[in-house]
Amino acid sequence: MALTGLQIYKLLPKTNCGDCNLPTCMAFAMQVAAKKVSLDQCPHVSEEAKAQLAEASAPPMKLVSIGSDENKLEIGQETVLFRHKEKFYHPTGVAILVEDALANDELDKEINSINRLKFTRVGEEIGINLVALQHKSTSAEDYAKLAEKITEKTSFPLILVCQNLSIIKSALEAIADKRPLIYSANRENFDKMASLAKQYNCPLAVSVESQEELVDLTQSIKKIGVDDLVLNPGIKKTGDTLENLTKLRRLAVEKVFRPLGYPTIVFTNEEDPFQEVIQASTYVCKYANIVVVKAKDTWQLLPLLTVRQNIYTDPQVPNAVEPKLYEIGAVTPDSPVIVTTNFSLTYFTVESEVGNSKVPTYISVVETEGMGVLNAYAGDKWSAEKIAKTLEQQKVREKVNHNTIIIPGLVAVFRAELIDEFGWNILVGPEEAARIPSFLKNEWKPAGKK
Amino acid sequence: MEVPDVKQSWPNSINEVTIGATKEGGGTRSHAITVGGTRTLPFLYFEGNIPHRPVIAMEVWDIAPTDWPEELGKYFSDVWDDPGKWAKKCVDEFEADFICLRLQGCDPDGENKGSHEAAQAVERVLKSVAVPLIIWGCGNDEKDNEIFPACSQTAAGERCLLGTITEDNYKTLVALCKADKHKLIAESPVDINIAKQVNVLATDIGLAPEDIVIYPSTGALGYGMEYVYSIMERGRIAGLSGDKMWAMPLLADIGREVWKVKEAIAPEEEVPGWGDHIQRGPLWETITGLVYLQAGTDIFIMWHPKAVKELKKYIDSLMKKNSRKN
């Protein structure tokens, strides 16, 4: 929790010497609180004060990074309970669980299918982030080999799921430079696990059932010198885990309770393929920073990753697509041209309905600052003139051999002026995107050839 | 070290709304369904009790749909010539908590059925099933105001949930609701202030707040769901914090939104790499429902039997034994 100006003032020399280029220590404190100047600007501030300020200004939930290169995953540093209060910063890492008992060719198959778990939605690539290698039965040597193989054949950072020290050590010797997450330290092994995490500079998950014990463990581990921690509140029924994750998030961001100010990791325990995705999606909505799933089918991962994409969308930024001429399907010069706004939701709804219609169509997206059809009209973000200008810029006259433009039914009012501005026939489309397919099939007719 | 208590205490609880009237209540339903009543955010039992289980209505039309995906036709095409049979199948075979009859056939841009036929459809469903009923208009204000008097009267005393009223069109339905003892769905276009405004307008002309369910619009997973999610969260927090005009149960109209998006419908041949659509479609509907459940939704309207079954199973797993079941 950031300090107030007054709290910072108390840490200053209070001499009003002016060496910081501000008239008084109080003025300086206010500027530091507002993050406009750095504490370093004061040449006289004590080391103790610096340390206190650094501690106080540290984010309430630590940022933990897993993996080493450009594929590393950063989780944590969340600041709110509800996305509307600000936003969620670091999307939940989705990890796929792989068991070590697999035969070699099965493992290859598994790795291949894991590498396919990525999709493009709303112009963004969404995919899984981690592979969790569950130790069941292999020797330390074989486990390390498997870990090595997975890091070679995929780009995903690993979670080493094993409570056995010598096996973890053997894997770390092989792949510590890839900074896997060690899962996990528990009541019995925490000091040795923490020493390994320290020795190999890897993040460490801490797993115990009760909050009090979790506090004891994180405190003890921090003393050993490991602070890149991820908390596991136990593997329980969905409802209990939901409550635990909620409590941990509230403790971290509302109470700024440092001993539990770390990101979280949970595992699904539902066996049914539907219920498992339901369970994992619950944890994405409510506060897991990593969720480990057994699900590997694309029809399971697509909805799960879409939930994450939706929930982690920044609510403060208008959701906009690039204003340009989009081609949906195999367009030809005979294809219809539909005009719409660059509000993502409007655009993707129109795009989806055009797709459903199976009529190849140009969608001309006008820059409306991310506003929908009516909002943009009410807010003067678009007009007949702007649409005409956009159509010219997008070279629509050259793309098609008819001379008809379809505008949204909600802005039928643009029609007359747009005819004047652009010179083409203007067809008023439906008010609801859901009617686009029937409109394109039944009502759209090129009003004439050039 | 002592761990701080993070339990939040809310000054207000969400209204209880009861849908359906039994013989004792002046109707003919076998049981009534009550939603709401909670004084905590979804499923946080450490904070407060959740007295009533969220419920799922399955959707039935007064006409045979021509644009429902094949995956749904598979389950319903043998009954969708008759809303009564359709409703009965939903209840008997697919264990719907209750039924939403959507009067799609009255749409002036479609079959344009009149009020007499609409009322007949209502009667058919009431006679075929004993569960409570939602009656949803065709969405055209003028037409809805024309057909609802007959529908409302046909179902008088049954305590149906009628919808929808909006900022611009609420007087007719509020009057009917008061006369025939129904409940109302208050619709708003993904806007937290308008959602409240509809309730203010309706209660100003005499509707009890306990007769209202909020429908803040619904977006399918991947299609603006997060906007509605955040409005529901903000609204629910406002309601629990004491805003009486946001203290209503929430409704999500899932099926209608989900079964038009390609993630739910498109076979794998059309969208390579997305997996089996026979599984993906119902899962898309289930997960859309699940996310709204986490935002506080009390009433779901859904289409696919598998989605209904899976979401119900999940809701049951979250309900603690001390809570009353519907």
mmCIF file of C-alpha atoms in Angstrom, chain A residues 258-415:
data_model
loop_
_atom_site.group_PDB
_atom_site.id
_atom_site.type_symbol
_atom_site.label_atom_id
_atom_site.label_comp_id
_atom_site.label_asym_id
_atom_site.label_seq_id
_atom_site.Cartn_x
_atom_site.Cartn_y
_atom_site.Cartn_z
ATOM 1 C CA ARG A 258 2.456 -9.433 3.138
ATOM 2 C CA PRO A 259 2.960 -13.018 4.360
ATOM 3 C CA LEU A 260 0.261 -14.072 1.879
ATOM 4 C CA GLY A 261 0.943 -11.422 -0.755
ATOM 5 C CA TYR A 262 1.805 -13.959 -3.448
ATOM 6 C CA PRO A 263 0.051 -15.351 -6.515
ATOM 7 C CA THR A 264 -1.819 -18.667 -6.289
ATOM 8 C CA ILE A 265 -1.825 -22.021 -8.050
ATOM 9 C CA VAL A 266 -4.677 -24.539 -8.066
ATOM 10 C CA PHE A 267 -5.275 -27.932 -9.654
ATOM 11 C CA THR A 268 -8.585 -29.206 -10.964
ATOM 12 C CA ASN A 269 -9.814 -32.445 -9.431
ATOM 13 C CA GLU A 270 -12.952 -33.091 -11.485
ATOM 14 C CA GLU A 271 -12.637 -36.154 -13.710
ATOM 15 C CA ASP A 272 -15.580 -35.415 -16.009
ATOM 16 C CA PRO A 273 -14.400 -33.457 -19.090
ATOM 17 C CA PHE A 274 -17.233 -30.889 -18.836
ATOM 18 C CA GLN A 275 -17.059 -30.442 -15.089
ATOM 19 C CA GLU A 276 -13.313 -30.000 -15.237
ATOM 20 C CA VAL A 277 -13.608 -27.035 -17.623
ATOM 21 C CA ILE A 278 -16.376 -25.599 -15.434
ATOM 22 C CA GLN A 279 -14.134 -25.913 -12.386
ATOM 23 C CA ALA A 280 -11.121 -24.389 -14.137
ATOM 24 C CA SER A 281 -13.235 -21.520 -15.510
ATOM 25 C CA THR A 282 -14.488 -20.780 -11.994
ATOM 26 C CA TYR A 283 -10.881 -20.418 -10.847
ATOM 27 C CA VAL A 284 -10.043 -18.143 -13.776
ATOM 28 C CA CYS A 285 -12.927 -15.828 -12.807
ATOM 29 C CA LYS A 286 -12.205 -15.967 -9.129
ATOM 30 C CA TYR A 287 -8.634 -15.403 -8.431
ATOM 31 C CA ALA A 288 -6.351 -18.259 -9.448
ATOM 32 C CA ASN A 289 -3.060 -17.054 -10.946
ATOM 33 C CA ILE A 290 -2.228 -20.520 -12.282
ATOM 34 C CA VAL A 291 -4.728 -23.280 -12.942
ATOM 35 C CA VAL A 292 -3.434 -26.768 -13.741
ATOM 36 C CA VAL A 293 -5.781 -28.899 -15.867
ATOM 37 C CA LYS A 294 -5.806 -32.404 -17.271
ATOM 38 C CA ALA A 295 -7.985 -31.283 -20.186
ATOM 39 C CA LYS A 296 -6.173 -31.511 -23.496
ATOM 40 C CA ASP A 297 -8.962 -31.429 -26.074
ATOM 41 C CA THR A 298 -9.244 -28.270 -28.105
ATOM 42 C CA TRP A 299 -13.008 -28.096 -27.514
ATOM 43 C CA GLN A 300 -12.236 -27.898 -23.789
ATOM 44 C CA LEU A 301 -9.398 -25.390 -23.969
ATOM 45 C CA LEU A 302 -11.040 -22.938 -26.384
ATOM 46 C CA PRO A 303 -13.831 -21.953 -23.957
ATOM 47 C CA LEU A 304 -11.471 -21.937 -20.959
ATOM 48 C CA LEU A 305 -8.979 -19.655 -22.695
ATOM 49 C CA THR A 306 -11.818 -17.457 -23.960
ATOM 50 C CA VAL A 307 -13.060 -17.002 -20.391
ATOM 51 C CA ARG A 308 -9.577 -15.854 -19.470
ATOM 52 C CA GLN A 309 -9.399 -13.526 -22.458
ATOM 53 C CA ASN A 310 -12.763 -11.953 -21.548
ATOM 54 C CA ILE A 311 -12.143 -11.585 -17.824
ATOM 55 C CA TYR A 312 -8.676 -10.117 -18.328
ATOM 56 C CA THR A 313 -9.783 -7.597 -20.947
ATOM 57 C CA ASP A 314 -8.954 -4.103 -19.713
ATOM 58 C CA PRO A 315 -12.324 -2.505 -18.922
ATOM 59 C CA GLN A 316 -10.859 0.998 -19.115
ATOM 60 C CA VAL A 317 -9.720 0.763 -22.694
ATOM 61 C CA PRO A 318 -12.395 1.038 -25.327
ATOM 62 C CA ASN A 319 -12.379 -2.247 -27.068
ATOM 63 C CA ALA A 320 -11.630 -1.371 -30.635
ATOM 64 C CA VAL A 321 -10.611 -3.136 -33.806
ATOM 65 C CA GLU A 322 -8.447 -1.606 -36.483
ATOM 66 C CA PRO A 323 -10.547 0.519 -38.843
ATOM 67 C CA LYS A 324 -10.027 -1.060 -42.245
ATOM 68 C CA LEU A 325 -11.802 -3.042 -44.931
ATOM 69 C CA TYR A 326 -12.209 -6.617 -43.716
ATOM 70 C CA GLU A 327 -12.810 -9.504 -46.103
ATOM 71 C CA ILE A 328 -15.078 -12.192 -44.710
ATOM 72 C CA GLY A 329 -15.062 -15.366 -46.775
ATOM 73 C CA ALA A 330 -13.966 -15.596 -50.415
ATOM 74 C CA VAL A 331 -14.996 -12.120 -51.496
ATOM 75 C CA THR A 332 -15.359 -11.168 -55.157
ATOM 76 C CA PRO A 333 -16.164 -7.831 -56.807
ATOM 77 C CA ASP A 334 -19.820 -8.848 -56.519
ATOM 78 C CA SER A 335 -19.697 -9.121 -52.729
ATOM 79 C CA PRO A 336 -21.775 -6.782 -50.570
ATOM 80 C CA VAL A 337 -20.161 -4.026 -48.497
ATOM 81 C CA ILE A 338 -21.378 -3.527 -44.930
ATOM 82 C CA VAL A 339 -20.400 -0.469 -42.915
ATOM 83 C CA THR A 340 -19.975 -0.684 -39.150
ATOM 84 C CA THR A 341 -18.106 0.860 -36.205
ATOM 85 C CA ASN A 342 -14.759 -0.140 -34.756
ATOM 86 C CA PHE A 343 -16.208 -1.122 -31.344
ATOM 87 C CA SER A 344 -14.905 -4.691 -31.039
ATOM 88 C CA LEU A 345 -18.151 -6.116 -29.825
ATOM 89 C CA THR A 346 -20.115 -4.558 -32.683
ATOM 90 C CA TYR A 347 -17.531 -5.600 -35.208
ATOM 91 C CA PHE A 348 -17.211 -9.188 -34.028
ATOM 92 C CA THR A 349 -20.966 -9.611 -33.758
ATOM 93 C CA VAL A 350 -21.364 -8.380 -37.336
ATOM 94 C CA GLU A 351 -18.443 -10.538 -38.418
ATOM 95 C CA SER A 352 -19.939 -13.599 -36.755
ATOM 96 C CA GLU A 353 -23.342 -13.055 -38.394
ATOM 97 C CA VAL A 354 -21.790 -12.422 -41.784
ATOM 98 C CA GLY A 355 -19.889 -15.667 -41.270
ATOM 99 C CA ASN A 356 -23.138 -17.449 -40.436
ATOM 100 C CA SER A 357 -24.743 -16.107 -43.602
ATOM 101 C CA LYS A 358 -22.041 -17.786 -45.727
ATOM 102 C CA VAL A 359 -22.267 -14.775 -48.064
ATOM 103 C CA PRO A 360 -18.721 -13.488 -48.679
ATOM 104 C CA THR A 361 -18.832 -9.850 -47.599
ATOM 105 C CA TYR A 362 -16.640 -6.778 -47.169
ATOM 106 C CA ILE A 363 -16.976 -5.093 -43.790
ATOM 107 C CA SER A 364 -15.882 -1.479 -43.870
ATOM 108 C CA VAL A 365 -14.935 -0.511 -40.336
ATOM 109 C CA VAL A 366 -15.092 3.200 -39.546
ATOM 110 C CA GLU A 367 -12.975 4.710 -36.746
ATOM 111 C CA THR A 368 -15.534 5.588 -34.036
ATOM 112 C CA GLU A 369 -13.133 5.614 -31.085
ATOM 113 C CA GLY A 370 -14.359 2.233 -29.975
ATOM 114 C CA MET A 371 -17.996 3.250 -29.698
ATOM 115 C CA GLY A 372 -20.968 1.203 -30.861
ATOM 116 C CA VAL A 373 -23.400 2.288 -33.584
ATOM 117 C CA LEU A 374 -25.770 4.418 -31.496
ATOM 118 C CA ASN A 375 -23.226 5.718 -29.009
ATOM 119 C CA ALA A 376 -20.966 6.816 -31.827
ATOM 120 C CA TYR A 377 -23.904 8.587 -33.474
ATOM 121 C CA ALA A 378 -24.959 10.296 -30.244
ATOM 122 C CA GLY A 379 -21.362 11.268 -29.514
ATOM 123 C CA ASP A 380 -20.668 12.621 -33.019
ATOM 124 C CA LYS A 381 -17.994 9.993 -33.572
ATOM 125 C CA TRP A 382 -19.281 9.182 -37.005
ATOM 126 C CA SER A 383 -21.325 10.813 -39.733
ATOM 127 C CA ALA A 384 -22.243 10.312 -43.380
ATOM 128 C CA GLU A 385 -19.239 12.428 -44.281
ATOM 129 C CA LYS A 386 -16.866 10.305 -42.205
ATOM 130 C CA ILE A 387 -18.261 7.085 -43.662
ATOM 131 C CA ALA A 388 -17.835 8.439 -47.209
ATOM 132 C CA LYS A 389 -14.263 9.438 -46.430
ATOM 133 C CA THR A 390 -13.523 6.020 -44.952
ATOM 134 C CA LEU A 391 -14.970 4.249 -47.996
ATOM 135 C CA GLU A 392 -12.707 6.335 -50.225
ATOM 136 C CA GLN A 393 -9.635 5.623 -48.109
ATOM 137 C CA GLN A 394 -10.403 1.924 -48.104
ATOM 138 C CA LYS A 395 -10.679 2.042 -51.894
ATOM 139 C CA VAL A 396 -14.088 0.418 -51.880
ATOM 140 C CA ARG A 397 -14.865 1.839 -55.351
ATOM 141 C CA GLU A 398 -12.016 -0.229 -56.754
ATOM 142 C CA LYS A 399 -12.828 -3.408 -54.856
ATOM 143 C CA VAL A 400 -16.365 -4.011 -56.029
ATOM 144 C CA ASN A 401 -18.133 -3.725 -59.344
ATOM 145 C CA HIS A 402 -21.544 -2.714 -57.991
ATOM 146 C CA ASN A 403 -22.434 0.565 -56.352
ATOM 147 C CA THR A 404 -24.318 -0.278 -53.197
ATOM 148 C CA ILE A 405 -23.322 0.210 -49.568
ATOM 149 C CA ILE A 406 -25.182 -1.317 -46.612
ATOM 150 C CA ILE A 407 -25.390 0.795 -43.450
ATOM 151 C CA PRO A 408 -26.616 -0.286 -39.985
ATOM 152 C CA GLY A 409 -30.390 0.006 -39.535
ATOM 153 C CA LEU A 410 -29.847 2.059 -36.379
ATOM 154 C CA VAL A 411 -28.312 4.902 -38.407
ATOM 155 C CA ALA A 412 -30.799 4.894 -41.293
ATOM 156 C CA VAL A 413 -30.720 8.665 -40.805
ATOM 157 C CA PHE A 414 -27.329 8.765 -42.596
ATOM 158 C CA ARG A 415 -28.829 7.468 -45.814
#
